[in-house]
Tab-separated table of C-alpha atoms in Angstrom:
chain	number	residue	atom	x	y	z
A	1	UNK	CA	1.738	-20.823	-1.571
A	2	UNK	CA	3.983	-23.383	0.743
A	3	UNK	CA	2.644	-24.965	3.312
A	4	UNK	CA	4.577	-22.683	5.698
A	5	UNK	CA	4.268	-19.937	8.423
A	6	UNK	CA	3.304	-16.735	6.576
A	7	UNK	CA	6.322	-14.946	8.133
A	8	UNK	CA	8.812	-17.668	6.446
A	9	UNK	CA	7.277	-16.981	2.654
A	10	UNK	CA	8.221	-13.138	2.426
A	11	UNK	CA	10.254	-13.158	-1.231
A	12	UNK	CA	13.458	-11.183	-1.527
A	13	UNK	CA	13.391	-7.663	-2.507
A	14	UNK	CA	15.415	-8.542	-5.831
A	15	UNK	CA	12.829	-11.195	-6.587
A	16	UNK	CA	9.845	-8.859	-6.087
A	17	UNK	CA	11.267	-6.222	-8.167
A	18	UNK	CA	11.332	-8.414	-11.279
A	19	UNK	CA	8.001	-9.866	-10.982
A	20	UNK	CA	5.155	-8.981	-12.476
A	21	UNK	CA	2.036	-7.277	-11.138
A	22	UNK	CA	0.409	-8.911	-8.209
A	23	UNK	CA	-2.910	-7.361	-9.774
A	24	UNK	CA	-3.599	-5.778	-12.697
A	25	UNK	CA	-6.823	-3.553	-13.103
A	26	UNK	CA	-7.260	-2.423	-17.300
A	27	UNK	CA	-10.223	-0.206	-18.270
A	28	UNK	CA	-11.952	-1.194	-15.324
A	29	UNK	CA	-15.561	0.386	-15.150
A	30	UNK	CA	-18.611	-0.396	-12.816
A	31	UNK	CA	-21.871	1.543	-13.693
A	32	UNK	CA	-25.132	0.530	-11.685
A	33	UNK	CA	-27.687	2.263	-13.934
A	34	UNK	CA	-26.788	5.682	-15.005
A	35	UNK	CA	-24.021	6.192	-12.070
A	36	UNK	CA	-20.614	5.076	-13.265
A	37	UNK	CA	-19.198	4.105	-9.572
A	38	UNK	CA	-15.902	3.205	-11.491
A	39	UNK	CA	-15.368	5.069	-14.367
A	40	UNK	CA	-11.887	3.647	-16.311
A	41	UNK	CA	-9.076	2.802	-13.356
A	42	UNK	CA	-5.669	1.613	-14.923
A	43	UNK	CA	-3.546	0.171	-12.055
A	44	UNK	CA	-0.470	-2.212	-11.453
A	45	UNK	CA	-0.134	-3.416	-7.630
A	46	UNK	CA	3.197	-5.315	-7.390
A	47	UNK	CA	3.365	-8.463	-5.001
A	48	UNK	CA	4.711	-7.389	-1.413
A	49	UNK	CA	3.047	-3.881	-1.566
A	50	UNK	CA	1.206	-1.803	1.126
A	51	UNK	CA	-1.128	0.085	-1.475
A	52	UNK	CA	-3.829	2.140	-0.001
A	53	UNK	CA	-6.751	3.546	-2.032
A	54	UNK	CA	-8.128	6.763	-0.450
A	55	UNK	CA	-10.875	9.236	-1.366
A	56	UNK	CA	-14.019	10.513	0.056
A	57	UNK	CA	-17.365	8.814	0.316
A	58	UNK	CA	-18.823	7.741	-2.972
A	59	UNK	CA	-15.038	8.394	-5.008
A	60	UNK	CA	-15.575	4.438	-6.097
A	61	UNK	CA	-12.385	3.163	-4.168
A	62	UNK	CA	-14.566	0.795	-1.853
A	63	UNK	CA	-16.229	-0.140	-5.209
A	64	UNK	CA	-13.069	-1.227	-6.827
A	65	UNK	CA	-11.834	-3.420	-3.586
A	66	UNK	CA	-15.462	-5.021	-4.036
A	67	UNK	CA	-14.544	-5.835	-7.958
A	68	UNK	CA	-10.560	-7.759	-6.620
A	69	UNK	CA	-12.590	-9.342	-4.346
A	70	UNK	CA	-15.257	-10.329	-6.897
A	71	UNK	CA	-18.147	-9.510	-4.665
A	72	UNK	CA	-18.963	-6.936	-7.918
A	73	UNK	CA	-18.491	-8.038	-11.745
A	74	UNK	CA	-16.823	-5.212	-13.759
A	75	UNK	CA	-19.386	-3.565	-16.441
A	76	UNK	CA	-16.277	-3.338	-18.625
A	77	UNK	CA	-12.317	-3.999	-18.524
A	78	UNK	CA	-10.188	-6.593	-17.045
A	79	UNK	CA	-8.686	-7.610	-13.368
A	80	UNK	CA	-5.494	-9.920	-13.544
A	81	UNK	CA	-3.895	-11.727	-10.558
A	82	UNK	CA	-0.478	-12.670	-11.144
A	83	UNK	CA	-1.633	-12.376	-15.454
A	84	UNK	CA	-4.162	-14.275	-15.038
A	85	UNK	CA	-8.122	-12.864	-15.395
A	86	UNK	CA	-10.285	-13.231	-12.808
A	87	UNK	CA	-12.782	-10.669	-13.770
A	88	UNK	CA	-15.696	-13.433	-14.216
A	89	UNK	CA	-14.632	-15.966	-11.293
A	90	UNK	CA	-16.255	-16.050	-8.131
A	91	UNK	CA	-14.747	-14.875	-4.584
A	92	UNK	CA	-14.108	-18.257	-3.820
A	93	UNK	CA	-12.170	-18.856	-6.525
A	94	UNK	CA	-9.882	-16.142	-5.859
A	95	UNK	CA	-6.652	-15.822	-4.028
A	96	UNK	CA	-8.207	-13.113	-1.972
A	97	UNK	CA	-9.606	-12.477	1.628
A	98	UNK	CA	-11.066	-9.776	2.907
A	99	UNK	CA	-11.517	-7.747	6.480
A	100	UNK	CA	-14.401	-5.652	6.806
A	101	UNK	CA	-14.997	-3.128	9.220
A	102	UNK	CA	-17.417	-5.010	11.367
A	103	UNK	CA	-15.056	-8.088	12.185
A	104	UNK	CA	-18.142	-10.800	12.106
A	105	UNK	CA	-16.689	-12.496	14.573
A	106	UNK	CA	-18.567	-15.770	15.614
A	107	UNK	CA	-19.529	-14.721	19.213
A	108	UNK	CA	-20.206	-18.358	20.679
A	109	UNK	CA	-16.873	-19.634	19.400
A	110	UNK	CA	-13.673	-19.045	21.132
A	111	UNK	CA	-10.635	-17.403	18.825
A	112	UNK	CA	-9.237	-20.816	18.394
A	113	UNK	CA	-12.466	-21.582	16.618
A	114	UNK	CA	-12.720	-18.412	14.440
A	115	UNK	CA	-9.365	-18.532	13.275
A	116	UNK	CA	-10.167	-22.119	12.226
A	117	UNK	CA	-13.336	-21.814	10.735
A	118	UNK	CA	-12.028	-20.984	7.143
A	119	UNK	CA	-10.144	-24.209	7.037
A	120	UNK	CA	-12.951	-26.140	8.362
A	121	UNK	CA	-15.032	-25.144	5.753
A	122	UNK	CA	-12.570	-26.569	3.035
A	123	UNK	CA	-11.982	-29.772	5.252
A	124	UNK	CA	-8.444	-29.363	6.350
A	125	UNK	CA	-7.349	-31.929	8.719
A	126	UNK	CA	-8.679	-30.906	12.244
A	127	UNK	CA	-4.562	-31.262	13.529
A	128	UNK	CA	-3.298	-28.971	10.044
A	129	UNK	CA	-6.091	-26.439	11.446
A	130	UNK	CA	-4.711	-26.486	14.571
A	131	UNK	CA	-1.240	-25.604	14.112
A	132	UNK	CA	-2.223	-23.295	11.178
A	133	UNK	CA	-4.498	-21.165	13.477
A	134	UNK	CA	-1.706	-21.120	16.217
A	135	UNK	CA	0.934	-19.845	13.526
A	136	UNK	CA	-1.524	-17.223	12.196
A	137	UNK	CA	-2.425	-16.103	15.721
A	138	UNK	CA	1.200	-15.785	16.579
A	139	UNK	CA	1.635	-13.595	13.414
A	140	UNK	CA	-0.710	-11.287	15.281
A	141	UNK	CA	0.905	-11.959	18.714
A	142	UNK	CA	-2.199	-13.240	20.159
A	143	UNK	CA	-1.314	-16.919	20.485
A	144	UNK	CA	-2.185	-16.822	24.233
A	145	UNK	CA	-6.022	-15.817	23.526
A	146	UNK	CA	-6.735	-18.685	21.470
A	147	UNK	CA	-9.206	-20.185	24.231
A	148	UNK	CA	-10.918	-16.231	25.080
A	149	UNK	CA	-14.641	-15.426	23.666
A	150	UNK	CA	-14.716	-12.288	21.557
A	151	UNK	CA	-16.809	-10.664	24.102
A	152	UNK	CA	-13.537	-10.674	26.398
A	153	UNK	CA	-10.963	-8.949	23.904
A	154	UNK	CA	-10.618	-5.372	23.240
A	155	UNK	CA	-11.592	-3.947	19.916
A	156	UNK	CA	-7.866	-4.066	18.753
A	157	UNK	CA	-7.601	-7.480	19.848
A	158	UNK	CA	-10.948	-8.262	17.788
A	159	UNK	CA	-9.368	-6.599	15.131
A	160	UNK	CA	-6.535	-9.032	14.781
A	161	UNK	CA	-8.614	-11.929	15.364
A	162	UNK	CA	-10.251	-11.058	12.168
A	163	UNK	CA	-7.156	-10.520	10.631
A	164	UNK	CA	-5.673	-13.887	11.588
A	165	UNK	CA	-8.880	-15.554	10.065
A	166	UNK	CA	-7.952	-13.999	7.062
A	167	UNK	CA	-4.131	-14.682	7.289
A	168	UNK	CA	-4.793	-18.733	7.845
A	169	UNK	CA	-5.766	-19.077	4.627
A	170	UNK	CA	-2.368	-17.799	3.085
A	171	UNK	CA	-4.078	-15.605	0.386
A	172	UNK	CA	-1.301	-14.073	-2.282
A	173	UNK	CA	-3.721	-10.586	-1.686
A	174	UNK	CA	-5.198	-9.397	1.614
A	175	UNK	CA	-8.099	-6.654	1.119
A	176	UNK	CA	-9.155	-4.313	4.216
A	177	UNK	CA	-12.251	-2.249	3.960
A	178	UNK	CA	-11.829	0.353	6.278
A	179	UNK	CA	-10.527	-2.094	9.215
A	180	UNK	CA	-9.924	0.625	11.821
A	181	UNK	CA	-12.932	2.912	11.259
A	182	UNK	CA	-15.174	1.606	14.274
A	183	UNK	CA	-11.461	1.747	16.661
A	184	UNK	CA	-11.130	5.260	18.848
A	185	UNK	CA	-8.538	7.529	17.779
A	186	UNK	CA	-5.621	6.522	20.017
A	187	UNK	CA	-6.422	2.658	19.353
A	188	UNK	CA	-6.478	3.387	15.962
A	189	UNK	CA	-3.169	5.092	15.465
A	190	UNK	CA	-1.674	2.388	17.585
A	191	UNK	CA	-3.244	-0.196	15.135
A	192	UNK	CA	-1.791	1.716	12.078
A	193	UNK	CA	1.932	0.515	13.262
A	194	UNK	CA	0.572	-2.742	14.247
A	195	UNK	CA	-0.869	-3.561	10.701
A	196	UNK	CA	2.314	-2.378	8.704
A	197	UNK	CA	4.615	-4.477	10.859
A	198	UNK	CA	2.289	-7.400	9.974
A	199	UNK	CA	2.175	-7.022	6.647
A	200	UNK	CA	6.007	-6.687	6.439
A	201	UNK	CA	5.987	-9.902	8.693
A	202	UNK	CA	4.130	-11.902	6.302
A	203	UNK	CA	5.017	-10.096	3.247
A	204	UNK	CA	2.018	-10.856	1.550
A	205	UNK	CA	0.029	-7.891	-0.993
A	206	UNK	CA	-2.061	-5.864	1.467
A	207	UNK	CA	-4.638	-3.416	-0.505
A	208	UNK	CA	-6.644	-1.117	2.105
A	209	UNK	CA	-9.605	1.059	1.896
A	210	UNK	CA	-10.030	4.243	3.950
A	211	UNK	CA	-11.043	8.059	3.516
A	212	UNK	CA	-8.562	8.755	6.513
A	213	UNK	CA	-5.682	10.659	5.344
A	214	UNK	CA	-3.581	10.006	8.194
A	215	UNK	CA	-3.891	6.616	7.988
A	216	UNK	CA	-2.848	6.160	4.098
A	217	UNK	CA	-0.313	8.259	4.635
A	218	UNK	CA	1.445	6.790	7.372
A	219	UNK	CA	0.992	3.012	6.471
A	220	UNK	CA	1.150	2.675	2.668
A	221	UNK	CA	4.161	2.067	0.132
A	222	UNK	CA	1.964	3.639	-2.280
A	223	UNK	CA	-1.453	5.744	-2.318
A	224	UNK	CA	-4.258	6.089	-4.898
A	225	UNK	CA	-6.120	9.095	-4.574
A	226	UNK	CA	-10.038	8.532	-6.135
A	227	UNK	CA	-12.129	11.051	-7.013
A	228	UNK	CA	-15.650	10.835	-9.042
A	229	UNK	CA	-14.390	7.133	-10.049
A	230	UNK	CA	-11.428	7.820	-11.299
A	231	UNK	CA	-7.581	7.858	-9.629
A	232	UNK	CA	-6.175	11.519	-9.343
A	233	UNK	CA	-3.224	10.511	-8.695
A	234	UNK	CA	-0.810	7.294	-7.604
A	235	UNK	CA	2.456	7.451	-5.815
A	236	UNK	CA	4.267	6.967	-2.502
A	237	UNK	CA	2.702	8.844	0.272
A	238	UNK	CA	5.370	11.620	0.289
A	239	UNK	CA	5.247	12.519	-3.632
A	240	UNK	CA	1.225	12.464	-3.290
A	241	UNK	CA	1.516	14.880	0.188
A	242	UNK	CA	4.537	17.330	-1.315
A	243	UNK	CA	3.890	17.189	-4.982
A	244	UNK	CA	-0.115	16.569	-5.635
A	245	UNK	CA	-1.480	16.301	-9.188
A	246	UNK	CA	-4.270	18.315	-8.828
A	247	UNK	CA	-6.277	20.656	-6.688
A	248	UNK	CA	-8.687	18.150	-5.600
A	249	UNK	CA	-5.304	15.896	-4.354
A	250	UNK	CA	-3.940	19.216	-2.515
A	251	UNK	CA	-7.018	19.623	-0.561
A	252	UNK	CA	-8.067	16.273	-0.211
A	253	UNK	CA	-4.278	14.751	1.363
A	254	UNK	CA	-4.004	16.747	4.173
A	255	UNK	CA	-4.541	20.492	4.566
A	256	UNK	CA	-2.854	23.158	1.419
A	257	UNK	CA	-3.222	26.304	0.577
A	258	UNK	CA	-4.589	27.295	-2.811
A	259	UNK	CA	-3.358	30.856	-4.434
A	260	UNK	CA	-4.456	31.397	-7.277
A	261	UNK	CA	-5.658	34.763	-9.483
A	262	UNK	CA	-4.303	38.275	-8.618
A	263	UNK	CA	-2.746	36.932	-5.149
A	264	UNK	CA	-0.544	34.195	-7.019
A	265	UNK	CA	0.236	36.620	-9.776
A	266	UNK	CA	1.865	39.238	-7.460
A	267	UNK	CA	3.275	36.873	-4.914
A	268	UNK	CA	4.227	34.168	-6.964
A	269	UNK	CA	5.544	36.074	-9.686
A	270	UNK	CA	3.618	34.286	-12.459
A	271	UNK	CA	-0.413	33.131	-13.169
A	272	UNK	CA	-1.355	29.780	-12.059
A	273	UNK	CA	-2.981	27.620	-8.887
A	274	UNK	CA	-0.578	27.073	-6.284
A	275	UNK	CA	-0.286	24.233	-3.398
A	276	UNK	CA	1.908	25.508	-0.257
A	277	UNK	CA	1.563	23.673	2.865
A	278	UNK	CA	0.714	25.634	5.844
A	279	UNK	CA	4.033	23.853	7.676
A	280	UNK	CA	5.722	25.235	5.430
A	281	UNK	CA	5.258	28.582	5.880
A	282	UNK	CA	7.240	30.819	8.507
A	283	UNK	CA	5.092	33.499	9.960
A	284	UNK	CA	7.007	37.160	11.127
A	285	UNK	CA	6.054	39.813	13.170
A	286	UNK	CA	9.087	41.596	11.234
A	287	UNK	CA	8.064	43.335	8.078
A	288	UNK	CA	10.966	44.769	7.454
A	289	UNK	CA	13.196	41.852	6.813
A	290	UNK	CA	13.532	41.008	3.014
A	291	UNK	CA	12.799	37.374	1.666
A	292	UNK	CA	16.020	35.536	1.810
A	293	UNK	CA	17.739	33.774	-1.551
A	294	UNK	CA	15.293	31.059	-2.745
A	295	UNK	CA	11.908	32.286	-1.069
A	296	UNK	CA	9.081	33.552	-1.695
A	297	UNK	CA	7.384	36.300	0.629
A	298	UNK	CA	4.078	38.063	1.378
A	299	UNK	CA	2.503	40.743	4.068
A	300	UNK	CA	-0.808	39.924	5.256
A	301	UNK	CA	-3.112	40.422	8.230
A	302	UNK	CA	-4.118	37.964	10.567
A	303	UNK	CA	-7.655	37.264	10.698
A	304	UNK	CA	-8.067	34.362	12.826
A	305	UNK	CA	-5.829	31.982	15.539
A	306	UNK	CA	-6.876	28.832	16.873
A	307	UNK	CA	-5.131	27.221	19.478
A	308	UNK	CA	-4.706	23.739	19.045
A	309	UNK	CA	-2.050	22.449	21.916
A	310	UNK	CA	0.566	20.753	19.972
A	311	UNK	CA	0.608	23.707	17.036
A	312	UNK	CA	-1.239	26.824	16.516
A	313	UNK	CA	-2.653	27.734	13.521
A	314	UNK	CA	-3.111	31.198	11.816
A	315	UNK	CA	-5.492	32.693	9.197
A	316	UNK	CA	-3.600	35.398	7.100
A	317	UNK	CA	-5.330	37.742	4.627
A	318	UNK	CA	-2.475	38.818	2.128
A	319	UNK	CA	-2.076	42.409	0.685
A	320	UNK	CA	-1.549	41.128	-2.813
A	321	UNK	CA	-5.313	38.956	-2.306
A	322	UNK	CA	-6.153	35.716	-1.007
A	323	UNK	CA	-5.497	34.025	2.066
A	324	UNK	CA	-3.186	31.785	3.582
A	325	UNK	CA	-3.333	29.411	6.514
A	326	UNK	CA	-0.428	28.788	8.784
A	327	UNK	CA	0.504	25.919	10.961
A	328	UNK	CA	3.163	26.870	13.694
A	329	UNK	CA	4.521	24.776	16.382
A	330	UNK	CA	3.539	25.510	19.976
A	331	UNK	CA	7.393	26.248	21.193
A	332	UNK	CA	6.402	28.983	23.814
A	333	UNK	CA	3.091	27.754	25.345
A	334	UNK	CA	1.134	30.856	23.584
A	335	UNK	CA	-0.363	32.221	20.458
A	336	UNK	CA	1.206	35.130	19.086
A	337	UNK	CA	0.444	37.427	16.218
A	338	UNK	CA	-3.203	37.925	16.846
A	339	UNK	CA	-4.717	40.583	14.651
A	340	UNK	CA	-1.238	41.411	13.937
A	341	UNK	CA	0.318	42.491	10.980
A	342	UNK	CA	2.798	39.493	9.842
A	343	UNK	CA	5.094	38.748	7.018
A	344	UNK	CA	4.779	35.449	5.398
A	345	UNK	CA	7.840	33.064	3.802
A	346	UNK	CA	8.411	29.871	2.354
A	347	UNK	CA	10.812	28.226	-0.279
A	348	UNK	CA	10.013	28.690	-3.706
A	349	UNK	CA	10.084	24.720	-4.685
A	350	UNK	CA	7.058	24.601	-1.408
A	351	UNK	CA	5.032	26.618	-3.683
A	352	UNK	CA	4.108	23.571	-6.129
A	353	UNK	CA	1.543	24.622	-9.144
A	354	UNK	CA	-1.174	22.424	-9.461
A	355	UNK	CA	-4.216	21.538	-12.053
């Protein structure tokens, strides 16, 4: 990569569109004895993308990240960077850097020294080290904090120092292993926006591992949803959320109702298993009003009401069989329909059939 500021290295969209994948995984498997942690993953990640690997603990996402980084070697399959097989190369020979949940900053060093450390190991001349470290700190908006020690920084600032330490090496790919997990909720939400903006500024490929659906939906260009060592679905956040490919994706990414059996046949009009997001459903106490054209309707009884401040969540037992959860914006400051008879309705296209 040219010796210039990260913000100046971003390629034009047309160039990125015509480029091959920054990372290509083909038939990737990793076995630990009888445990198949990664079981046949095929994936292309283009340059300049913010790509998230999302899944529960034990789904294989972190193992895939470690395989990309070179911390583990694959049992089968290939790992390519820009068309070159790197699957057997050690980590220091791969053009990647990793940011972990534990930032592992040296407490006795200043922020500037922490950021410079990797360059010092590579024997980069002192003046050049300082210039590149300052450049990296500017990227994460900490250029005035170089003389401080890590203990004098907030959690979010330490996270950005760890990010600067990785970016100073100008890798083609930055791997992030749940780097926001140690932060409190409000700081984590603020850092999600910061991290995405930094990725846009530097223009390199970010591969982000998380079990938090909100993080993945907020920051990603695309998401791969992992389950039992395999990828269940890959796509933009809107596609993964609105059109889940499986019952697992529908249940794991956000909150979804799954309606099947007799309830689905009666309400939807055909057999199968259907995903309906709670926020897509309208709840009404007037049972006499017929369903509008292009809408599906069902009647039932409210069995539970959960007041959550900005929203109210209702659990409704359907007369046709099955149960649906409904989320309603709290526009009037009170919960309604408690233990009452209600009519639910939603647009036909919001009943999405899953496997």
